[in-house]
Amino acid sequence: MTTAILSALPEEQGSLVSALEHPERIEHAARTFWRGRLEGRDVVLALSGIGKVAAATTAAALAERFAVRRMVFTGVAGGVGDGVQVGDVVVARSYLQHDMDASPIFPRWQVPGYGEARMDCDAALSALIFEAAGCFLATAGGTFALKDAAARPPRVHQGLVASGDRFVSTAAESQRLRGDLLAAGHDVLAVEMEGAAVAQVCRDHGLPFAAVRTISDRADDSAHVDFPHFVRHVAGPCADAIVHGFLRLL
Ligand code: ADE
């Protein structure tokens, strides 16, 4: 049973490719896929690139060409929920597209044809990722936490994540996005640019999906500074530890 491990950027994939046993490189749909074994499991590693279309294309290829049986997304996100700090980890319970708006034909955020805004992640798969993320923070959290001595230890959160084709980079936008969604009953913890698309593809194909995102920035006015620093120095080791831990638990 093959598990797909997806990330948007090479830095978010950490050193998973070099850890593969029996690696096989496959070029398909303008993307590089790596088949092999990790922690005794059959896996396919893939980079989606940034944004919902790129992620959906990659996920569709994984489902159809590579016949994967489950998908896990690992990467970074901007924290928007109360207390979701840089260095924390968010495990998605469900996803929505914050830039989906076919109103007034359909309610805002509802995905036409699906009857709802949210796409749920697989509970069992997400529970394993949650456990792996918790173990990682318990053992290595201090290493990767902000150097600010006053900062509390990093935490794992679980809840709603919102995807959209925007890098959210002002406090005003982040607050508006969160406030509008909250008023409609959607309490968003974090924003990123791919997960909801993968969730939708997995739903179409009946595949279990889970996603784990380390918080790289607060989607505020300093997001454009925090994001590249975090991606360069922290995202890879987080992905390595959480994915290896997850595969050991599988
Ligand atoms: N991924 C990480 N940080 C993000 C942000 N601020 N907006 C969108 N995607 C992100």
XYZ file of C-alpha atoms and ligand atoms in Angstrom:
260
model
C 0.000 0.000 0.000
C 1.824 3.107 -1.232
C 1.730 6.376 0.707
C 2.269 9.681 -1.099
C 4.225 12.352 0.776
C 3.647 15.738 -0.817
C 5.262 19.101 -0.196
C 5.134 22.370 -2.095
C 8.829 23.352 -1.989
C 12.053 21.301 -1.890
C 12.936 22.784 1.526
C 9.629 21.478 2.905
C 10.573 17.971 1.766
C 13.687 18.011 3.975
C 16.059 15.136 3.271
C 13.346 12.555 2.639
C 14.564 11.872 -0.912
C 18.091 11.087 0.230
C 16.696 8.803 2.958
C 14.828 6.645 0.408
C 15.786 3.003 0.001
C 15.666 1.711 -3.590
C 14.995 5.212 -4.965
C 13.481 5.486 -8.435
C 13.107 8.887 -10.086
C 10.114 9.365 -12.404
C 9.411 12.477 -14.482
C 5.717 12.988 -15.143
C 3.458 15.988 -15.795
C 6.421 18.402 -15.542
C 7.166 17.099 -12.053
C 9.694 14.823 -10.406
C 8.342 11.915 -8.364
C 10.506 9.616 -6.242
C 9.374 6.094 -5.552
C 11.104 4.035 -2.866
C 10.900 2.760 0.684
C 11.067 4.719 3.932
C 10.820 3.124 7.366
C 9.852 -0.144 5.642
C 6.907 1.457 3.787
C 6.345 1.993 0.067
C 6.219 5.725 -0.592
C 6.136 8.218 -3.444
C 7.620 11.642 -2.683
C 6.430 14.575 -4.765
C 6.814 18.329 -4.952
C 3.637 20.089 -5.983
C 4.957 23.585 -6.436
C 2.948 26.458 -5.014
C -0.794 27.010 -5.286
C -4.003 25.033 -5.553
C -3.836 24.148 -9.260
C -0.264 22.874 -8.997
C -1.214 20.855 -5.921
C -4.334 19.392 -7.546
C -2.367 18.374 -10.665
C 0.213 16.624 -8.508
C -2.379 14.898 -6.345
C -4.305 13.698 -9.411
C -1.101 12.225 -10.869
C -0.369 10.468 -7.585
C -3.853 8.973 -7.525
C -4.008 7.923 -11.177
C -0.481 7.240 -12.359
C 1.095 6.069 -9.072
C -2.002 4.389 -7.583
C -1.174 5.643 -4.089
C -3.586 4.568 -1.350
C -3.197 7.559 0.962
C -1.702 11.058 0.825
C 0.069 13.159 3.430
C 1.033 16.787 2.905
C 3.945 18.201 4.889
C 4.986 21.821 4.798
C 4.658 25.225 6.423
C 1.745 27.586 6.996
C 0.958 31.042 8.332
C -0.634 30.995 11.777
C -3.868 33.004 12.078
C -5.639 31.360 15.017
C -5.246 32.675 18.569
C -2.105 31.205 20.097
C -0.877 29.587 16.886
C 2.729 30.714 17.031
C 5.785 30.400 14.825
C 7.350 26.979 15.535
C 3.993 25.391 16.470
C 2.634 22.545 14.375
C -0.897 22.395 12.963
C -2.477 19.096 11.966
C -5.477 19.714 9.711
C -8.816 18.293 10.774
C -10.494 19.843 7.730
C -9.798 22.273 4.916
C -11.548 25.067 3.086
C -10.598 27.394 0.234
C -10.638 30.929 1.616
C -10.666 32.390 -1.893
C -13.607 30.284 -3.149
C -16.543 32.617 -3.775
C -19.283 31.674 -6.246
C -21.841 33.864 -4.425
C -24.628 34.676 -4.903
C -25.123 31.435 -6.869
C -23.631 29.390 -4.000
C -22.943 30.436 -0.411
C -19.525 32.040 -0.020
C -16.729 29.439 0.464
C -18.955 26.535 -0.619
C -17.270 24.420 -3.301
C -19.848 24.156 -6.096
C -20.877 20.550 -6.639
C -19.846 19.453 -3.152
C -22.579 21.141 -1.123
C -20.171 22.359 1.551
C -17.159 24.542 2.196
C -15.119 22.107 4.250
C -13.383 18.932 3.184
C -12.528 16.641 6.095
C -9.171 14.956 6.535
C -8.997 11.286 7.446
C -9.325 10.969 11.225
C -7.152 7.850 11.668
C -4.329 9.129 9.472
C -4.469 12.546 11.126
C -4.282 10.944 14.581
C -0.998 9.249 13.604
C 0.409 12.519 12.267
C -0.707 14.286 15.442
C 1.118 11.688 17.551
C 4.255 11.942 15.403
C 4.197 15.752 15.611
C 3.757 15.624 19.390
C 6.730 13.251 19.779
C 8.834 15.485 17.567
C 8.078 18.631 19.564
C 8.553 16.815 22.872
C 12.024 15.648 21.896
C 13.313 18.323 19.526
C 10.923 21.249 19.989
C 13.396 23.351 21.924
C 15.962 23.056 19.183
C 13.712 24.574 16.572
C 11.724 27.017 18.675
C 12.306 30.715 18.386
C 15.443 31.861 20.117
C 13.316 34.196 22.245
C 13.827 32.888 25.789
C 10.387 34.141 26.797
C 8.662 32.065 24.099
C 6.618 29.134 25.383
C 7.490 25.653 24.082
C 5.946 24.901 20.689
C 2.560 23.151 20.606
C 0.603 20.908 18.274
C -2.850 22.207 17.285
C -5.554 20.396 15.351
C -8.351 22.053 13.431
C -9.398 23.923 10.317
C -6.783 25.090 7.790
C -7.608 27.427 4.898
C -5.916 27.375 1.492
C -5.936 30.050 -1.185
C -3.852 31.361 -4.037
C -2.471 34.200 -1.955
C 0.518 34.581 0.327
C -1.162 36.344 3.259
C 1.326 39.004 4.257
C -0.424 41.769 6.175
C -2.006 41.722 9.608
C -5.019 43.541 8.122
C -5.646 40.810 5.546
C -5.051 38.041 8.031
C -7.491 39.564 10.536
C -10.125 40.176 7.862
C -9.792 36.653 6.502
C -10.028 35.095 9.948
C -12.848 37.409 11.104
C -15.018 36.831 8.010
C -14.631 33.051 8.293
C -15.214 33.063 12.051
C -18.451 35.003 11.585
C -19.621 32.128 9.340
C -18.603 29.516 11.933
C -15.215 28.586 10.438
C -12.488 28.938 13.057
C -9.284 28.888 10.998
C -5.958 28.046 12.643
C -3.620 28.555 9.692
C -3.386 29.531 6.030
C -1.393 28.004 3.216
C -1.730 27.563 -0.530
C -2.250 23.877 -1.404
C -3.922 21.626 1.159
C -7.584 22.215 0.302
C -6.903 21.293 -3.328
C -5.281 18.002 -2.315
C -8.159 17.326 0.100
C -10.636 17.782 -2.759
C -8.716 15.482 -5.126
C -8.437 12.845 -2.387
C -12.165 13.104 -1.744
C -12.873 12.621 -5.450
C -10.692 9.507 -5.487
C -11.834 8.146 -2.111
C -8.309 8.373 -0.683
C -7.486 9.129 2.972
C -5.674 12.451 3.356
C -3.825 14.126 6.220
C -1.755 17.293 6.408
C 0.786 18.661 8.843
C 2.066 22.215 8.713
C 4.752 23.848 10.815
C 4.011 27.516 11.429
C 6.591 29.637 9.623
C 5.022 33.071 10.145
C 1.926 34.782 11.505
C 0.582 35.825 8.067
C 1.196 39.425 9.133
C 3.388 42.336 8.049
C 6.592 40.425 8.817
C 5.478 37.190 7.104
C 7.642 37.913 4.049
C 10.729 37.991 6.333
C 9.807 35.117 8.668
C 8.695 32.720 5.915
C 11.968 32.425 3.915
C 14.078 32.200 7.065
C 11.909 29.436 8.504
C 11.661 27.538 5.233
C 15.438 27.622 4.793
C 16.426 26.636 8.328
C 13.584 24.823 10.081
C 11.010 23.344 7.698
C 13.236 20.493 6.459
C 14.217 19.036 9.831
C 10.557 19.261 10.949
C 9.363 17.379 7.850
C 12.064 14.725 8.272
C 11.220 14.039 11.903
C 7.432 14.093 11.564
C 7.290 11.981 8.370
C 9.712 9.348 9.687
C 7.804 9.238 12.981
C 4.478 8.939 11.180
C 5.695 6.098 8.938
C 6.993 4.217 11.990
C 3.550 4.511 13.579
C 1.713 3.401 10.417
N 2.501 29.486 3.877
C 3.288 29.876 4.890
N 2.992 31.119 5.288
C 1.962 31.525 4.500
C 1.217 32.717 4.397
N 1.464 33.759 5.217
N 0.243 32.795 3.465
C -0.006 31.751 2.639
N 0.674 30.613 2.685
C 1.650 30.489 3.606
